GROMACS .gro file of C-alpha atoms in nm:
model
  243
    1MET     CA    1   8.802  15.447   8.551
    2ARG     CA    2   8.609  15.259   8.816
    3ILE     CA    3   8.364  15.562   8.853
    4SER     CA    4   8.306  15.555   8.469
    5ARG     CA    5   8.254  15.181   8.487
    6SER     CA    6   8.005  15.224   8.770
    7ILE     CA    7   7.814  15.496   8.584
    8CYS     CA    8   7.789  15.270   8.278
    9THR     CA    9   7.670  14.981   8.478
   10ILE     CA   10   7.403  15.181   8.654
   11GLY     CA   11   7.293  15.324   8.301
   12LEU     CA   12   7.263  14.977   8.157
   13CYS     CA   13   7.065  14.853   8.452
   14CYS     CA   14   6.810  15.154   8.414
   15LEU     CA   15   6.779  15.080   8.044
   16ALA     CA   16   6.711  14.711   8.118
   17LEU     CA   17   6.452  14.791   8.384
   18GLY     CA   18   6.286  15.038   8.151
   19ALA     CA   19   6.266  14.793   7.872
   20CYS     CA   20   6.125  14.527   8.104
   21ALA     CA   21   5.864  14.772   8.225
   22GLU     CA   22   5.771  14.863   7.871
   23VAL     CA   23   5.731  14.496   7.779
   24ALA     CA   24   5.540  14.432   8.094
   25GLY     CA   25   5.298  14.711   8.019
   26ALA     CA   26   5.130  14.526   7.726
   27GLY     CA   27   4.993  14.201   7.830
   28PRO     CA   28   4.858  13.917   7.613
   29HIS     CA   29   4.509  14.075   7.619
   30THR     CA   30   4.615  14.436   7.556
   31TYR     CA   31   4.737  14.645   7.262
   32VAL     CA   32   4.942  14.972   7.256
   33VAL     CA   33   4.817  15.203   6.986
   34ARG     CA   34   5.066  15.294   6.699
   35PRO     CA   35   5.073  15.609   6.488
   36GLU     CA   36   4.881  15.480   6.188
   37ASP     CA   37   4.616  15.266   6.384
   38THR     CA   38   4.251  15.323   6.388
   39LEU     CA   39   4.007  15.149   6.613
   40TYR     CA   40   3.880  14.962   6.297
   41SER     CA   41   4.222  14.840   6.197
   42ILE     CA   42   4.308  14.724   6.550
   43ALA     CA   43   3.976  14.526   6.571
   44TRP     CA   44   4.044  14.377   6.225
   45ARG     CA   45   4.403  14.280   6.328
   46HIS     CA   46   4.264  14.088   6.627
   47ASP     CA   47   3.941  13.951   6.476
   48LEU     CA   48   3.721  14.164   6.698
   49ASP     CA   49   3.405  14.369   6.644
   50PHE     CA   50   3.500  14.734   6.658
   51ARG     CA   51   3.190  14.809   6.875
   52ASP     CA   52   3.306  14.548   7.150
   53LEU     CA   53   3.656  14.698   7.140
   54ALA     CA   54   3.509  15.047   7.192
   55ARG     CA   55   3.283  14.929   7.476
   56TRP     CA   56   3.546  14.742   7.665
   57ASN     CA   57   3.777  15.056   7.657
   58ASN     CA   58   3.493  15.311   7.735
   59LEU     CA   59   3.568  15.509   7.416
   60GLY     CA   60   3.347  15.789   7.301
   61SER     CA   61   3.116  15.787   6.997
   62ASP     CA   62   3.396  15.935   6.785
   63PHE     CA   63   3.625  15.632   6.868
   64HIS     CA   64   3.913  15.864   6.954
   65ILE     CA   65   4.227  15.678   7.043
   66SER     CA   66   4.588  15.814   7.109
   67VAL     CA   67   4.930  15.692   7.016
   68GLY     CA   68   5.063  15.500   7.309
   69GLN     CA   69   4.722  15.430   7.460
   70VAL     CA   70   4.683  15.078   7.593
   71LEU     CA   71   4.356  14.907   7.483
   72VAL     CA   72   4.215  14.594   7.631
   73LEU     CA   73   4.130  14.317   7.381
   74ALA     CA   74   3.884  14.112   7.592
   75PRO     CA   75   3.594  14.185   7.829
   76GLY     CA   76   3.687  14.207   8.193
   77THR     CA   77   4.047  14.284   8.113
   78ARG     CA   78   4.217  14.575   8.298
   79ALA     CA   79   4.474  14.780   8.106
   80PRO     CA   80   4.809  14.807   8.291
   81GLY     CA   81   4.919  15.155   8.398
   82VAL     CA   82   5.135  15.236   8.093
   83PRO     CA   83   5.175  15.608   8.030
   84GLN     CA   84   5.063  15.741   7.698
   85VAL     CA   85   5.332  15.848   7.455
   86SER     CA   86   5.121  16.118   7.293
   87THR     CA   87   4.783  16.268   7.344
   88ALA     CA   88   4.750  16.358   6.982
   89PRO     CA   89   4.468  16.196   6.793
   90ARG     CA   90   4.557  15.912   6.567
   91ILE     CA   91   4.603  15.965   6.207
   92GLY     CA   92   4.275  15.994   6.017
   93SER     CA   93   4.056  16.038   6.315
   94ALA     CA   94   3.741  16.217   6.247
   95PRO     CA   95   3.441  16.295   6.471
   96HIS     CA   96   3.198  16.156   6.209
   97VAL     CA   97   3.370  15.806   6.199
   98GLY     CA   98   3.142  15.635   6.441
   99PRO     CA   99   2.856  15.393   6.484
  100GLN     CA  100   2.612  15.677   6.518
  101ARG     CA  101   2.661  15.789   6.158
  102ARG     CA  102   2.414  15.622   5.901
  103ILE     CA  103   2.562  15.530   5.565
  104PRO     CA  104   2.347  15.714   5.306
  105HIS     CA  105   2.177  15.520   5.037
  106VAL     CA  106   2.338  15.593   4.693
  107ALA     CA  107   2.074  15.583   4.423
  108ALA     CA  108   2.312  15.609   4.127
  109PRO     CA  109   2.445  15.270   4.026
  110PRO     CA  110   2.787  15.214   3.871
  111ALA     CA  111   2.832  15.146   3.492
  112ASP     CA  112   2.792  14.773   3.543
  113ALA     CA  113   2.462  14.807   3.720
  114ALA     CA  114   2.347  14.472   3.573
  115SER     CA  115   2.588  14.294   3.808
  116VAL     CA  116   2.428  14.458   4.120
  117ARG     CA  117   2.169  14.304   4.338
  118GLN     CA  118   2.039  14.371   4.694
  119PRO     CA  119   1.963  14.040   4.868
  120GLN     CA  120   2.095  14.144   5.204
  121SER     CA  121   1.994  14.366   5.495
  122ALA     CA  122   2.279  14.468   5.714
  123GLY     CA  123   2.114  14.664   5.990
  124ASN     CA  124   2.081  15.007   5.829
  125GLY     CA  125   1.865  14.898   5.543
  126PRO     CA  126   1.940  14.721   5.215
  127VAL     CA  127   2.306  14.711   5.105
  128ARG     CA  128   2.364  14.698   4.728
  129TRP     CA  129   2.653  14.493   4.614
  130ALA     CA  130   2.888  14.472   4.308
  131TRP     CA  131   3.207  14.295   4.237
  132PRO     CA  132   3.508  14.498   4.364
  133THR     CA  133   3.710  14.454   4.041
  134GLU     CA  134   3.688  14.307   3.691
  135ARG     CA  135   3.723  13.928   3.693
  136VAL     CA  136   4.014  13.835   3.468
  137GLY     CA  137   4.085  13.488   3.592
  138THR     CA  138   3.942  13.240   3.830
  139LEU     CA  139   3.887  13.355   4.185
  140ARG     CA  140   4.040  13.163   4.465
  141PRO     CA  141   3.861  13.127   4.808
  142VAL     CA  142   4.086  13.161   5.108
  143PRO     CA  143   3.998  12.924   5.391
  144GLY     CA  144   3.853  13.103   5.682
  145GLY     CA  145   3.872  13.440   5.493
  146GLY     CA  146   3.790  13.613   5.175
  147ILE     CA  147   3.861  13.559   4.807
  148LEU     CA  148   4.158  13.635   4.577
  149LEU     CA  149   4.073  13.798   4.257
  150PRO     CA  150   4.344  13.785   3.992
  151GLY     CA  151   4.374  14.072   3.741
  152ARG     CA  152   4.611  14.313   3.561
  153LEU     CA  153   4.857  14.541   3.745
  154GLY     CA  154   4.686  14.891   3.800
  155GLN     CA  155   4.331  14.781   3.703
  156ASP     CA  156   4.058  14.949   3.896
  157VAL     CA  157   3.944  14.846   4.239
  158ARG     CA  158   3.596  14.951   4.329
  159ALA     CA  159   3.387  14.982   4.639
  160ALA     CA  160   3.168  14.676   4.651
  161ALA     CA  161   2.903  14.885   4.829
  162ALA     CA  162   2.843  15.224   4.947
  163GLY     CA  163   2.999  15.316   5.270
  164LEU     CA  164   3.247  15.515   5.481
  165VAL     CA  165   3.632  15.466   5.452
  166VAL     CA  166   3.751  15.370   5.809
  167TYR     CA  167   4.110  15.268   5.727
  168THR     CA  168   4.369  15.325   5.467
  169GLY     CA  169   4.733  15.227   5.504
  170ASN     CA  170   4.981  14.939   5.517
  171GLY     CA  171   5.003  14.887   5.895
  172LEU     CA  172   4.840  14.539   5.892
  173ARG     CA  173   5.091  14.268   5.808
  174GLY     CA  174   5.010  14.050   5.521
  175TYR     CA  175   4.760  14.288   5.363
  176GLY     CA  176   4.988  14.534   5.182
  177ASN     CA  177   4.817  14.868   5.107
  178LEU     CA  178   4.474  14.820   5.253
  179ILE     CA  179   4.134  14.991   5.251
  180ILE     CA  180   3.850  14.906   5.505
  181ILE     CA  181   3.506  15.034   5.433
  182LYS     CA  182   3.222  15.039   5.685
  183HIS     CA  183   2.887  14.954   5.512
  184ALA     CA  184   2.670  14.930   5.833
  185ASP     CA  185   2.734  14.909   6.207
  186ASN     CA  186   2.804  14.538   6.179
  187LEU     CA  187   2.945  14.498   5.829
  188LEU     CA  188   3.293  14.585   5.696
  189SER     CA  189   3.474  14.514   5.366
  190ALA     CA  190   3.850  14.509   5.302
  191TYR     CA  191   4.053  14.551   4.988
  192ALA     CA  192   4.420  14.433   5.004
  193HIS     CA  193   4.728  14.435   4.788
  194ASN     CA  194   4.660  14.767   4.627
  195ARG     CA  195   4.927  14.960   4.422
  196GLU     CA  196   4.781  15.308   4.483
  197LEU     CA  197   4.500  15.412   4.734
  198LEU     CA  198   4.270  15.672   4.588
  199VAL     CA  199   4.065  15.747   4.901
  200HIS     CA  200   4.125  15.854   5.259
  201ASP     CA  201   4.003  15.788   5.603
  202GLY     CA  202   3.655  15.938   5.679
  203GLN     CA  203   3.557  15.961   5.308
  204GLU     CA  204   3.220  15.838   5.195
  205VAL     CA  205   3.233  15.631   4.888
  206ALA     CA  206   2.947  15.525   4.640
  207LEU     CA  207   2.877  15.177   4.501
  208GLY     CA  208   3.115  15.103   4.230
  209GLN     CA  209   3.356  15.405   4.300
  210VAL     CA  210   3.710  15.341   4.208
  211ILE     CA  211   3.908  15.339   4.539
  212ALA     CA  212   4.235  15.189   4.441
  213HIS     CA  213   4.440  15.037   4.164
  214MET     CA  214   4.545  14.678   4.180
  215GLY     CA  215   4.883  14.583   4.303
  216GLU     CA  216   5.081  14.260   4.357
  217GLY     CA  217   5.008  14.007   4.622
  218THR     CA  218   5.262  13.767   4.807
  219SER     CA  219   5.290  13.560   4.494
  220GLN     CA  220   5.432  13.868   4.306
  221SER     CA  221   5.127  13.861   4.064
  222PRO     CA  222   4.855  14.122   4.022
  223ILE     CA  223   4.567  14.031   4.253
  224LEU     CA  224   4.307  14.172   4.488
  225TYR     CA  225   4.227  14.016   4.824
  226PHE     CA  226   3.868  14.091   4.912
  227GLU     CA  227   3.705  14.014   5.254
  228LEU     CA  228   3.385  14.079   5.437
  229ARG     CA  229   3.343  14.071   5.810
  230ARG     CA  230   3.014  14.080   5.996
  231ASN     CA  231   3.022  14.141   6.370
  232GLY     CA  232   3.401  14.124   6.345
  233LYS     CA  233   3.413  13.775   6.193
  234PRO     CA  234   3.479  13.677   5.828
  235VAL     CA  235   3.180  13.572   5.620
  236ASP     CA  236   3.155  13.424   5.265
  237PRO     CA  237   3.182  13.721   5.020
  238LEU     CA  238   3.015  13.502   4.753
  239ALA     CA  239   2.692  13.508   4.956
  240PHE     CA  240   2.670  13.887   4.900
  241LEU     CA  241   2.826  13.941   4.556
  242PRO     CA  242   2.617  13.902   4.240
  243LYS     CA  243   2.616  13.558   4.067
   0.00000   0.00000   0.00000
């Protein structure tokens, strides 16, 4: 009986030490990669520019990350010596999802071409914009973020500009089923609270292409949350979208 108790005590101590080591492995300025993460989603979660995140972690041009890998979230930070859980590439990784790939200009406009204008230049040439969904009710700006566009459950959600899908999933808390599209090296758009996602990581999309169907937001009503980020920071979408 004493021997059994001793073995149990030793086992519990080992588990406790292991748990402490695991917690200690990820400091306040580091992040441990999860199975559904992409570099873009990690950068989005922490309000960072994905290019900075790649540079701080000496990632290659394909932005390859591995499950269990410890990434630093600030310059000059050193990642602790946490062993990787897996060396398998993250879900959706593709060699062509990288800053060296230029987004092709799409000549064919969507059906509502009258709502499209091109007042902005985002680094890779003009980016043409359209509203990401039909406006059914009054849009609601979100302080420090994007806009909420009410609508009908299941209505089409469209790419607001041509680009490359760099994230699809529901791994970011508060966004539901989320799509992130890269339009230029410094410009990303996000489409949250979707019911169905119709595109996948690494897919090129055209201006106005249907990418999802509208779902319900936190208020349990049909709505799309749309956000634009330039250099990792939110910008006013109304400055880009047609009047």
